[in-house]
Amino acid sequence: MASWRPDPTFYPSPSLAAEEPQERYAYVATYWRGEGEPQKDALAVVSVDPAADDYGQVVGWTEMPNHGDELHHHGWNACSSALCPGNPHPHVERRYLILMGLRSSRIHFVDVRQDPRNPTIDKIIEPEEYKAKSGYSRPHTAHCGPEGIYITNLGTAEGDEGPGGIALLDHDTLEVKGTWEKDRGPQYLAYDFWWHINHDRMITSEWGTPRQVEEGLLPEELLAGRYGNKLHVFDMVRRTHLQALELGPQYQMALELRPAHDPQHQYGFIGVVISLEDLSGSIWCWHRDGDDGDFAITKVYDIPAEPVADEDVDKLPEMLRPFKAVPPLITDIGLSVDDRFLYVSCFGTGQSIQLDVSDPLNPTKVGEIRLGGIMSRASHPAAPDLPLSGAPQMVEVSRDGRRVYWTNSLYGAWDDQFYPDGVGAWMAKADIDPETGAMSLDERFFPHGDDFRGNRVHQAHLEGGDASSDSYCFS
Amino acid sequence: MLLAHLEHGAAGSGGGADVAALLAAAGLGLFHGINPAMGWLFALSFGLQERSRAAIGRSLAWIVLGHEISVLPSALIITAFAGQVSRGVAMAVVAGALLAFGSWLLLRPRHFRWVGMRLKPWQLAWWSFLMSTATGAGLMLAPVLLHTSGGASHHATAGLAEGFGAATVVALVHAAGMAFASGVVALVVHQVFGLRILRTHWINLDRVWALAFLVAAGGVALAWWQG
């Protein structure tokens, strides 16, 4: 039912989003992969209010009813884009987290508004219905936008291949409306998507088909350059493909897209997992020639692989031994709401690198922390004797840019390849100096291990929205 | 000329665009004007995007034009209809239409959908036309037009022409009210209050509007009942 006043968590502009009260809870998608109870995926509610007695603890736990969903990303049913003048509907509520089973293709709508510490599942779309109505399977990322809820998918409805693409859901009825694309052009692989909402342009990226990802990274396909290496530009209104931006065949897996939050700007960043030439990871910036010109893409930052001494090669997972190096493996990036800092997660080396991207084509490194990592196994200051597996992976930045959160798991089958002795489960947080950007790990915040009941932790979203969930129409 | 027409209308047999009718038409225009969803927010966003107050005024002109293109034909059709049937039938039909449309607006879970943000001027007018039509802006003028037309007492062609004239005046006054309100609100938000006001003062005017239909239906029904 529509409300009388706009949802207080809809923010007209990035700067107004930063002014509002900070989050009290982080909602963390966790999934089970064969270790211990409870054997079901769950949404964990973590207290992130430093003044609360239970700060840093899991204070709520909502289990999904089925096995094997593999919860991955999640998104909101409504957000700041509801204030956009082209399609204003500010009297809906930011109420449901859309939790998607990347393996099962099951969609859960979890109500976190009624009782923020005890979310309830209000609606489930079963895989058969989702596939039949959307034309897709393996839902990945959800964003709230002008026409409703958009969900990108790795695969087509039948089988394990492409083309992947975007499904559209109604944000009032929570029903599947159908396939979003009217003309996908040459786009076949799918992964992430976001947009320049004031300019009617959507950007999409590429990972691989379900066959290429569900059993783990396929080395022969990687070496043959068959994972995604392009971005696609779509007309958001006509739903048609406009442009493909090629990175080059050596750049494999063009994943997370982070467009500038200021709606006047038409640039953004993408993290590319690996280069076949030297195992480096890279950050690229797409940018538009004027207000209405073509888009172009430029590599703006390289993170090199770290060599491993001969005597330590045996400690590498089997797949990496021939290379005698640890690739950074950029699996996620996060852009602060003021478009100033980009946080780059390196799932291989365990780094989180902070770049000042005020000049988007010339980023400069201003900070770094290290946790876990394939070789380094760097520990957290809260538990200095505990070597960590996994790495800063999904990164979430608070609206005010003062807090950054990381979770440590990538995707079941891939975790197992890079951390064969177990990836564990942990979540970490750093405080950010708003002037210099300096990162410092919070020693009071380190939920880990049994706190997550044997589940792995993949992605967090923050109460009231965060740096990866809202689109703003005003600057 | 308008004034002459007004005087002529006011002197007619209980019809014509009298002061009450014009105030009602202007009031409905003001209501549309203050509603962010009817256009001023769009104009404001263009103003912010282009960093230009002129862009606000320029886009508002197209928005008001689109609104008028929706309202004026509706007003003429309603007037033509009222001229063909008895006053009692016209009032019953209008009351029923207002009731049905208001209930539909109130109960439907969906919003008017439009996906574009980069609009050419004519597209902006088209958006405004669709928005106005979808929210029944022209239909809401029906009670005012019934008041001005005097129903079947104007069976003569001259009477219908007079009714069209009055309807045109009503529609133009309505658009003027809308233009005034949306222009003032957009500029005041731009210059004084800032965007913050959207979060606190954007009450659900769509629901108010839906309720207004039901109130108007009640009013027409009451007038019909009282003969």
mmCIF file with all atom_site columns, N, CA, C and O in Angstrom, chain A residues 267-300:
data_model
loop_
_atom_site.group_PDB
_atom_site.id
_atom_site.type_symbol
_atom_site.label_atom_id
_atom_site.label_alt_id
_atom_site.label_comp_id
_atom_site.label_asym_id
_atom_site.label_entity_id
_atom_site.label_seq_id
_atom_site.pdbx_PDB_ins_code
_atom_site.Cartn_x
_atom_site.Cartn_y
_atom_site.Cartn_z
_atom_site.occupancy
_atom_site.B_iso_or_equiv
_atom_site.pdbx_formal_charge
_atom_site.auth_seq_id
_atom_site.auth_comp_id
_atom_site.auth_asym_id
_atom_site.auth_atom_id
_atom_site.pdbx_PDB_model_num
ATOM 1   N N  . TYR A 1 267 ? 30.390 8.584   -16.800 1.00 0.00 ? 267 TYR A N  1
ATOM 2   C CA . TYR A 1 267 ? 31.561 7.710   -16.777 1.00 0.00 ? 267 TYR A CA 1
ATOM 3   C C  . TYR A 1 267 ? 31.364 6.735   -15.631 1.00 0.00 ? 267 TYR A C  1
ATOM 4   O O  . TYR A 1 267 ? 30.454 6.898   -14.804 1.00 0.00 ? 267 TYR A O  1
ATOM 5   N N  . GLY A 1 268 ? 32.192 5.730   -15.597 1.00 0.00 ? 268 GLY A N  1
ATOM 6   C CA . GLY A 1 268 ? 32.111 4.767   -14.515 1.00 0.00 ? 268 GLY A CA 1
ATOM 7   C C  . GLY A 1 268 ? 33.276 3.802   -14.606 1.00 0.00 ? 268 GLY A C  1
ATOM 8   O O  . GLY A 1 268 ? 34.093 3.893   -15.524 1.00 0.00 ? 268 GLY A O  1
ATOM 9   N N  . PHE A 1 269 ? 33.323 2.882   -13.653 1.00 0.00 ? 269 PHE A N  1
ATOM 10  C CA . PHE A 1 269 ? 34.477 1.993   -13.549 1.00 0.00 ? 269 PHE A CA 1
ATOM 11  C C  . PHE A 1 269 ? 34.041 0.535   -13.614 1.00 0.00 ? 269 PHE A C  1
ATOM 12  O O  . PHE A 1 269 ? 32.956 0.174   -13.155 1.00 0.00 ? 269 PHE A O  1
ATOM 13  N N  . ILE A 1 270 ? 34.919 -0.259  -14.154 1.00 0.00 ? 270 ILE A N  1
ATOM 14  C CA . ILE A 1 270 ? 34.688 -1.701  -14.179 1.00 0.00 ? 270 ILE A CA 1
ATOM 15  C C  . ILE A 1 270 ? 35.970 -2.408  -13.766 1.00 0.00 ? 270 ILE A C  1
ATOM 16  O O  . ILE A 1 270 ? 37.073 -1.976  -14.130 1.00 0.00 ? 270 ILE A O  1
ATOM 17  N N  . GLY A 1 271 ? 35.799 -3.463  -12.985 1.00 0.00 ? 271 GLY A N  1
ATOM 18  C CA . GLY A 1 271 ? 36.949 -4.272  -12.592 1.00 0.00 ? 271 GLY A CA 1
ATOM 19  C C  . GLY A 1 271 ? 37.047 -5.483  -13.490 1.00 0.00 ? 271 GLY A C  1
ATOM 20  O O  . GLY A 1 271 ? 36.048 -6.153  -13.762 1.00 0.00 ? 271 GLY A O  1
ATOM 21  N N  . VAL A 1 272 ? 38.256 -5.759  -13.971 1.00 0.00 ? 272 VAL A N  1
ATOM 22  C CA . VAL A 1 272 ? 38.485 -6.918  -14.843 1.00 0.00 ? 272 VAL A CA 1
ATOM 23  C C  . VAL A 1 272 ? 39.356 -7.914  -14.082 1.00 0.00 ? 272 VAL A C  1
ATOM 24  O O  . VAL A 1 272 ? 40.438 -7.568  -13.598 1.00 0.00 ? 272 VAL A O  1
ATOM 25  N N  . VAL A 1 273 ? 38.888 -9.156  -13.986 1.00 0.00 ? 273 VAL A N  1
ATOM 26  C CA . VAL A 1 273 ? 39.501 -10.122 -13.085 1.00 0.00 ? 273 VAL A CA 1
ATOM 27  C C  . VAL A 1 273 ? 40.954 -10.399 -13.444 1.00 0.00 ? 273 VAL A C  1
ATOM 28  O O  . VAL A 1 273 ? 41.838 -10.356 -12.595 1.00 0.00 ? 273 VAL A O  1
ATOM 29  N N  . ILE A 1 274 ? 41.227 -10.659 -14.701 1.00 0.00 ? 274 ILE A N  1
ATOM 30  C CA . ILE A 1 274 ? 42.574 -11.173 -15.002 1.00 0.00 ? 274 ILE A CA 1
ATOM 31  C C  . ILE A 1 274 ? 42.968 -10.895 -16.450 1.00 0.00 ? 274 ILE A C  1
ATOM 32  O O  . ILE A 1 274 ? 42.115 -10.871 -17.348 1.00 0.00 ? 274 ILE A O  1
ATOM 33  N N  . SER A 1 275 ? 44.255 -10.656 -16.625 1.00 0.00 ? 275 SER A N  1
ATOM 34  C CA . SER A 1 275 ? 44.817 -10.572 -17.973 1.00 0.00 ? 275 SER A CA 1
ATOM 35  C C  . SER A 1 275 ? 45.595 -11.852 -18.245 1.00 0.00 ? 275 SER A C  1
ATOM 36  O O  . SER A 1 275 ? 46.407 -12.282 -17.417 1.00 0.00 ? 275 SER A O  1
ATOM 37  N N  . LEU A 1 276 ? 45.346 -12.450 -19.382 1.00 0.00 ? 276 LEU A N  1
ATOM 38  C CA . LEU A 1 276 ? 46.052 -13.695 -19.724 1.00 0.00 ? 276 LEU A CA 1
ATOM 39  C C  . LEU A 1 276 ? 47.528 -13.456 -19.993 1.00 0.00 ? 276 LEU A C  1
ATOM 40  O O  . LEU A 1 276 ? 48.334 -14.379 -19.979 1.00 0.00 ? 276 LEU A O  1
ATOM 41  N N  . GLU A 1 277 ? 47.916 -12.216 -20.232 1.00 0.00 ? 277 GLU A N  1
ATOM 42  C CA . GLU A 1 277 ? 49.320 -11.930 -20.553 1.00 0.00 ? 277 GLU A CA 1
ATOM 43  C C  . GLU A 1 277 ? 50.209 -11.997 -19.326 1.00 0.00 ? 277 GLU A C  1
ATOM 44  O O  . GLU A 1 277 ? 51.309 -12.526 -19.349 1.00 0.00 ? 277 GLU A O  1
ATOM 45  N N  . ASP A 1 278 ? 49.745 -11.434 -18.204 1.00 0.00 ? 278 ASP A N  1
ATOM 46  C CA . ASP A 1 278 ? 50.613 -11.372 -17.026 1.00 0.00 ? 278 ASP A CA 1
ATOM 47  C C  . ASP A 1 278 ? 49.866 -11.609 -15.717 1.00 0.00 ? 278 ASP A C  1
ATOM 48  O O  . ASP A 1 278 ? 50.394 -11.316 -14.644 1.00 0.00 ? 278 ASP A O  1
ATOM 49  N N  . LEU A 1 279 ? 48.648 -12.105 -15.789 1.00 0.00 ? 279 LEU A N  1
ATOM 50  C CA . LEU A 1 279 ? 47.818 -12.397 -14.626 1.00 0.00 ? 279 LEU A CA 1
ATOM 51  C C  . LEU A 1 279 ? 47.436 -11.154 -13.823 1.00 0.00 ? 279 LEU A C  1
ATOM 52  O O  . LEU A 1 279 ? 46.947 -11.263 -12.700 1.00 0.00 ? 279 LEU A O  1
ATOM 53  N N  . SER A 1 280 ? 47.676 -9.985  -14.364 1.00 0.00 ? 280 SER A N  1
ATOM 54  C CA . SER A 1 280 ? 47.308 -8.773  -13.630 1.00 0.00 ? 280 SER A CA 1
ATOM 55  C C  . SER A 1 280 ? 45.794 -8.597  -13.645 1.00 0.00 ? 280 SER A C  1
ATOM 56  O O  . SER A 1 280 ? 45.088 -9.155  -14.476 1.00 0.00 ? 280 SER A O  1
ATOM 57  N N  . GLY A 1 281 ? 45.316 -7.806  -12.704 1.00 0.00 ? 281 GLY A N  1
ATOM 58  C CA . GLY A 1 281 ? 43.927 -7.363  -12.734 1.00 0.00 ? 281 GLY A CA 1
ATOM 59  C C  . GLY A 1 281 ? 43.918 -5.898  -13.143 1.00 0.00 ? 281 GLY A C  1
ATOM 60  O O  . GLY A 1 281 ? 44.937 -5.206  -13.023 1.00 0.00 ? 281 GLY A O  1
ATOM 61  N N  . SER A 1 282 ? 42.786 -5.418  -13.635 1.00 0.00 ? 282 SER A N  1
ATOM 62  C CA . SER A 1 282 ? 42.798 -4.032  -14.105 1.00 0.00 ? 282 SER A CA 1
ATOM 63  C C  . SER A 1 282 ? 41.471 -3.330  -13.852 1.00 0.00 ? 282 SER A C  1
ATOM 64  O O  . SER A 1 282 ? 40.422 -3.966  -13.742 1.00 0.00 ? 282 SER A O  1
ATOM 65  N N  . ILE A 1 283 ? 41.569 -1.999  -13.744 1.00 0.00 ? 283 ILE A N  1
ATOM 66  C CA . ILE A 1 283 ? 40.395 -1.136  -13.616 1.00 0.00 ? 283 ILE A CA 1
ATOM 67  C C  . ILE A 1 283 ? 40.283 -0.331  -14.898 1.00 0.00 ? 283 ILE A C  1
ATOM 68  O O  . ILE A 1 283 ? 41.271 0.238   -15.368 1.00 0.00 ? 283 ILE A O  1
ATOM 69  N N  . TRP A 1 284 ? 39.092 -0.298  -15.441 1.00 0.00 ? 284 TRP A N  1
ATOM 70  C CA . TRP A 1 284 ? 38.845 0.441   -16.677 1.00 0.00 ? 284 TRP A CA 1
ATOM 71  C C  . TRP A 1 284 ? 37.779 1.506   -16.416 1.00 0.00 ? 284 TRP A C  1
ATOM 72  O O  . TRP A 1 284 ? 36.951 1.353   -15.517 1.00 0.00 ? 284 TRP A O  1
ATOM 73  N N  . CYS A 1 285 ? 37.837 2.550   -17.204 1.00 0.00 ? 285 CYS A N  1
ATOM 74  C CA . CYS A 1 285 ? 36.860 3.621   -17.062 1.00 0.00 ? 285 CYS A CA 1
ATOM 75  C C  . CYS A 1 285 ? 36.144 3.811   -18.398 1.00 0.00 ? 285 CYS A C  1
ATOM 76  O O  . CYS A 1 285 ? 36.795 4.007   -19.424 1.00 0.00 ? 285 CYS A O  1
ATOM 77  N N  . TRP A 1 286 ? 34.818 3.714   -18.379 1.00 0.00 ? 286 TRP A N  1
ATOM 78  C CA . TRP A 1 286 ? 34.092 4.074   -19.596 1.00 0.00 ? 286 TRP A CA 1
ATOM 79  C C  . TRP A 1 286 ? 33.662 5.533   -19.487 1.00 0.00 ? 286 TRP A C  1
ATOM 80  O O  . TRP A 1 286 ? 33.443 6.039   -18.390 1.00 0.00 ? 286 TRP A O  1
ATOM 81  N N  . HIS A 1 287 ? 33.596 6.188   -20.599 1.00 0.00 ? 287 HIS A N  1
ATOM 82  C CA . HIS A 1 287 ? 33.299 7.620   -20.581 1.00 0.00 ? 287 HIS A CA 1
ATOM 83  C C  . HIS A 1 287 ? 32.696 7.984   -21.929 1.00 0.00 ? 287 HIS A C  1
ATOM 84  O O  . HIS A 1 287 ? 32.942 7.331   -22.939 1.00 0.00 ? 287 HIS A O  1
ATOM 85  N N  . ARG A 1 288 ? 31.921 9.050   -21.921 1.00 0.00 ? 288 ARG A N  1
ATOM 86  C CA . ARG A 1 288 ? 31.177 9.395   -23.120 1.00 0.00 ? 288 ARG A CA 1
ATOM 87  C C  . ARG A 1 288 ? 31.739 10.663  -23.740 1.00 0.00 ? 288 ARG A C  1
ATOM 88  O O  . ARG A 1 288 ? 32.129 11.596  -23.032 1.00 0.00 ? 288 ARG A O  1
ATOM 89  N N  . ASP A 1 289 ? 31.733 10.677  -25.046 1.00 0.00 ? 289 ASP A N  1
ATOM 90  C CA . ASP A 1 289 ? 32.190 11.859  -25.775 1.00 0.00 ? 289 ASP A CA 1
ATOM 91  C C  . ASP A 1 289 ? 31.052 12.878  -25.776 1.00 0.00 ? 289 ASP A C  1
ATOM 92  O O  . ASP A 1 289 ? 30.109 12.757  -26.559 1.00 0.00 ? 289 ASP A O  1
ATOM 93  N N  . GLY A 1 290 ? 31.120 13.838  -24.874 1.00 0.00 ? 290 GLY A N  1
ATOM 94  C CA . GLY A 1 290 ? 30.056 14.832  -24.772 1.00 0.00 ? 290 GLY A CA 1
ATOM 95  C C  . GLY A 1 290 ? 28.803 14.234  -24.171 1.00 0.00 ? 290 GLY A C  1
ATOM 96  O O  . GLY A 1 290 ? 28.815 13.140  -23.614 1.00 0.00 ? 290 GLY A O  1
ATOM 97  N N  . ASP A 1 291 ? 27.689 14.944  -24.304 1.00 0.00 ? 291 ASP A N  1
ATOM 98  C CA . ASP A 1 291 ? 26.442 14.488  -23.705 1.00 0.00 ? 291 ASP A CA 1
ATOM 99  C C  . ASP A 1 291 ? 25.770 13.399  -24.515 1.00 0.00 ? 291 ASP A C  1
ATOM 100 O O  . ASP A 1 291 ? 25.043 12.569  -23.982 1.00 0.00 ? 291 ASP A O  1
ATOM 101 N N  . ASP A 1 292 ? 26.013 13.390  -25.815 1.00 0.00 ? 292 ASP A N  1
ATOM 102 C CA . ASP A 1 292 ? 25.258 12.492  -26.697 1.00 0.00 ? 292 ASP A CA 1
ATOM 103 C C  . ASP A 1 292 ? 26.141 11.655  -27.615 1.00 0.00 ? 292 ASP A C  1
ATOM 104 O O  . ASP A 1 292 ? 25.631 10.992  -28.507 1.00 0.00 ? 292 ASP A O  1
ATOM 105 N N  . GLY A 1 293 ? 27.448 11.694  -27.410 1.00 0.00 ? 293 GLY A N  1
ATOM 106 C CA . GLY A 1 293 ? 28.345 10.992  -28.332 1.00 0.00 ? 293 GLY A CA 1
ATOM 107 C C  . GLY A 1 293 ? 28.458 9.512   -28.024 1.00 0.00 ? 293 GLY A C  1
ATOM 108 O O  . GLY A 1 293 ? 27.656 8.945   -27.286 1.00 0.00 ? 293 GLY A O  1
ATOM 109 N N  . ASP A 1 294 ? 29.458 8.888   -28.609 1.00 0.00 ? 294 ASP A N  1
ATOM 110 C CA . ASP A 1 294 ? 29.714 7.476   -28.354 1.00 0.00 ? 294 ASP A CA 1
ATOM 111 C C  . ASP A 1 294 ? 30.436 7.309   -27.024 1.00 0.00 ? 294 ASP A C  1
ATOM 112 O O  . ASP A 1 294 ? 31.097 8.220   -26.535 1.00 0.00 ? 294 ASP A O  1
ATOM 113 N N  . PHE A 1 295 ? 30.326 6.086   -26.493 1.00 0.00 ? 295 PHE A N  1
ATOM 114 C CA . PHE A 1 295 ? 31.103 5.746   -25.310 1.00 0.00 ? 295 PHE A CA 1
ATOM 115 C C  . PHE A 1 295 ? 32.445 5.158   -25.746 1.00 0.00 ? 295 PHE A C  1
ATOM 116 O O  . PHE A 1 295 ? 32.544 4.519   -26.790 1.00 0.00 ? 295 PHE A O  1
ATOM 117 N N  . ALA A 1 296 ? 33.445 5.382   -24.902 1.00 0.00 ? 296 ALA A N  1
ATOM 118 C CA . ALA A 1 296 ? 34.751 4.768   -25.117 1.00 0.00 ? 296 ALA A CA 1
ATOM 119 C C  . ALA A 1 296 ? 35.181 4.163   -23.787 1.00 0.00 ? 296 ALA A C  1
ATOM 120 O O  . ALA A 1 296 ? 34.598 4.466   -22.749 1.00 0.00 ? 296 ALA A O  1
ATOM 121 N N  . ILE A 1 297 ? 36.179 3.292   -23.827 1.00 0.00 ? 297 ILE A N  1
ATOM 122 C CA . ILE A 1 297 ? 36.648 2.690   -22.582 1.00 0.00 ? 297 ILE A CA 1
ATOM 123 C C  . ILE A 1 297 ? 38.170 2.685   -22.551 1.00 0.00 ? 297 ILE A C  1
ATOM 124 O O  . ILE A 1 297 ? 38.821 2.474   -23.583 1.00 0.00 ? 297 ILE A O  1
ATOM 125 N N  . THR A 1 298 ? 38.724 2.978   -21.378 1.00 0.00 ? 298 THR A N  1
ATOM 126 C CA . THR A 1 298 ? 40.159 3.144   -21.229 1.00 0.00 ? 298 THR A CA 1
ATOM 127 C C  . THR A 1 298 ? 40.630 2.400   -19.980 1.00 0.00 ? 298 THR A C  1
ATOM 128 O O  . THR A 1 298 ? 39.978 2.499   -18.944 1.00 0.00 ? 298 THR A O  1
ATOM 129 N N  . LYS A 1 299 ? 41.716 1.684   -20.110 1.00 0.00 ? 299 LYS A N  1
ATOM 130 C CA . LYS A 1 299 ? 42.296 1.058   -18.912 1.00 0.00 ? 299 LYS A CA 1
ATOM 131 C C  . LYS A 1 299 ? 42.973 2.134   -18.078 1.00 0.00 ? 299 LYS A C  1
ATOM 132 O O  . LYS A 1 299 ? 43.777 2.911   -18.606 1.00 0.00 ? 299 LYS A O  1
ATOM 133 N N  . VAL A 1 300 ? 42.644 2.219   -16.792 1.00 0.00 ? 300 VAL A N  1
ATOM 134 C CA . VAL A 1 300 ? 43.187 3.311   -15.982 1.00 0.00 ? 300 VAL A CA 1
ATOM 135 C C  . VAL A 1 300 ? 44.041 2.833   -14.818 1.00 0.00 ? 300 VAL A C  1
ATOM 136 O O  . VAL A 1 300 ? 44.723 3.635   -14.180 1.00 0.00 ? 300 VAL A O  1
#
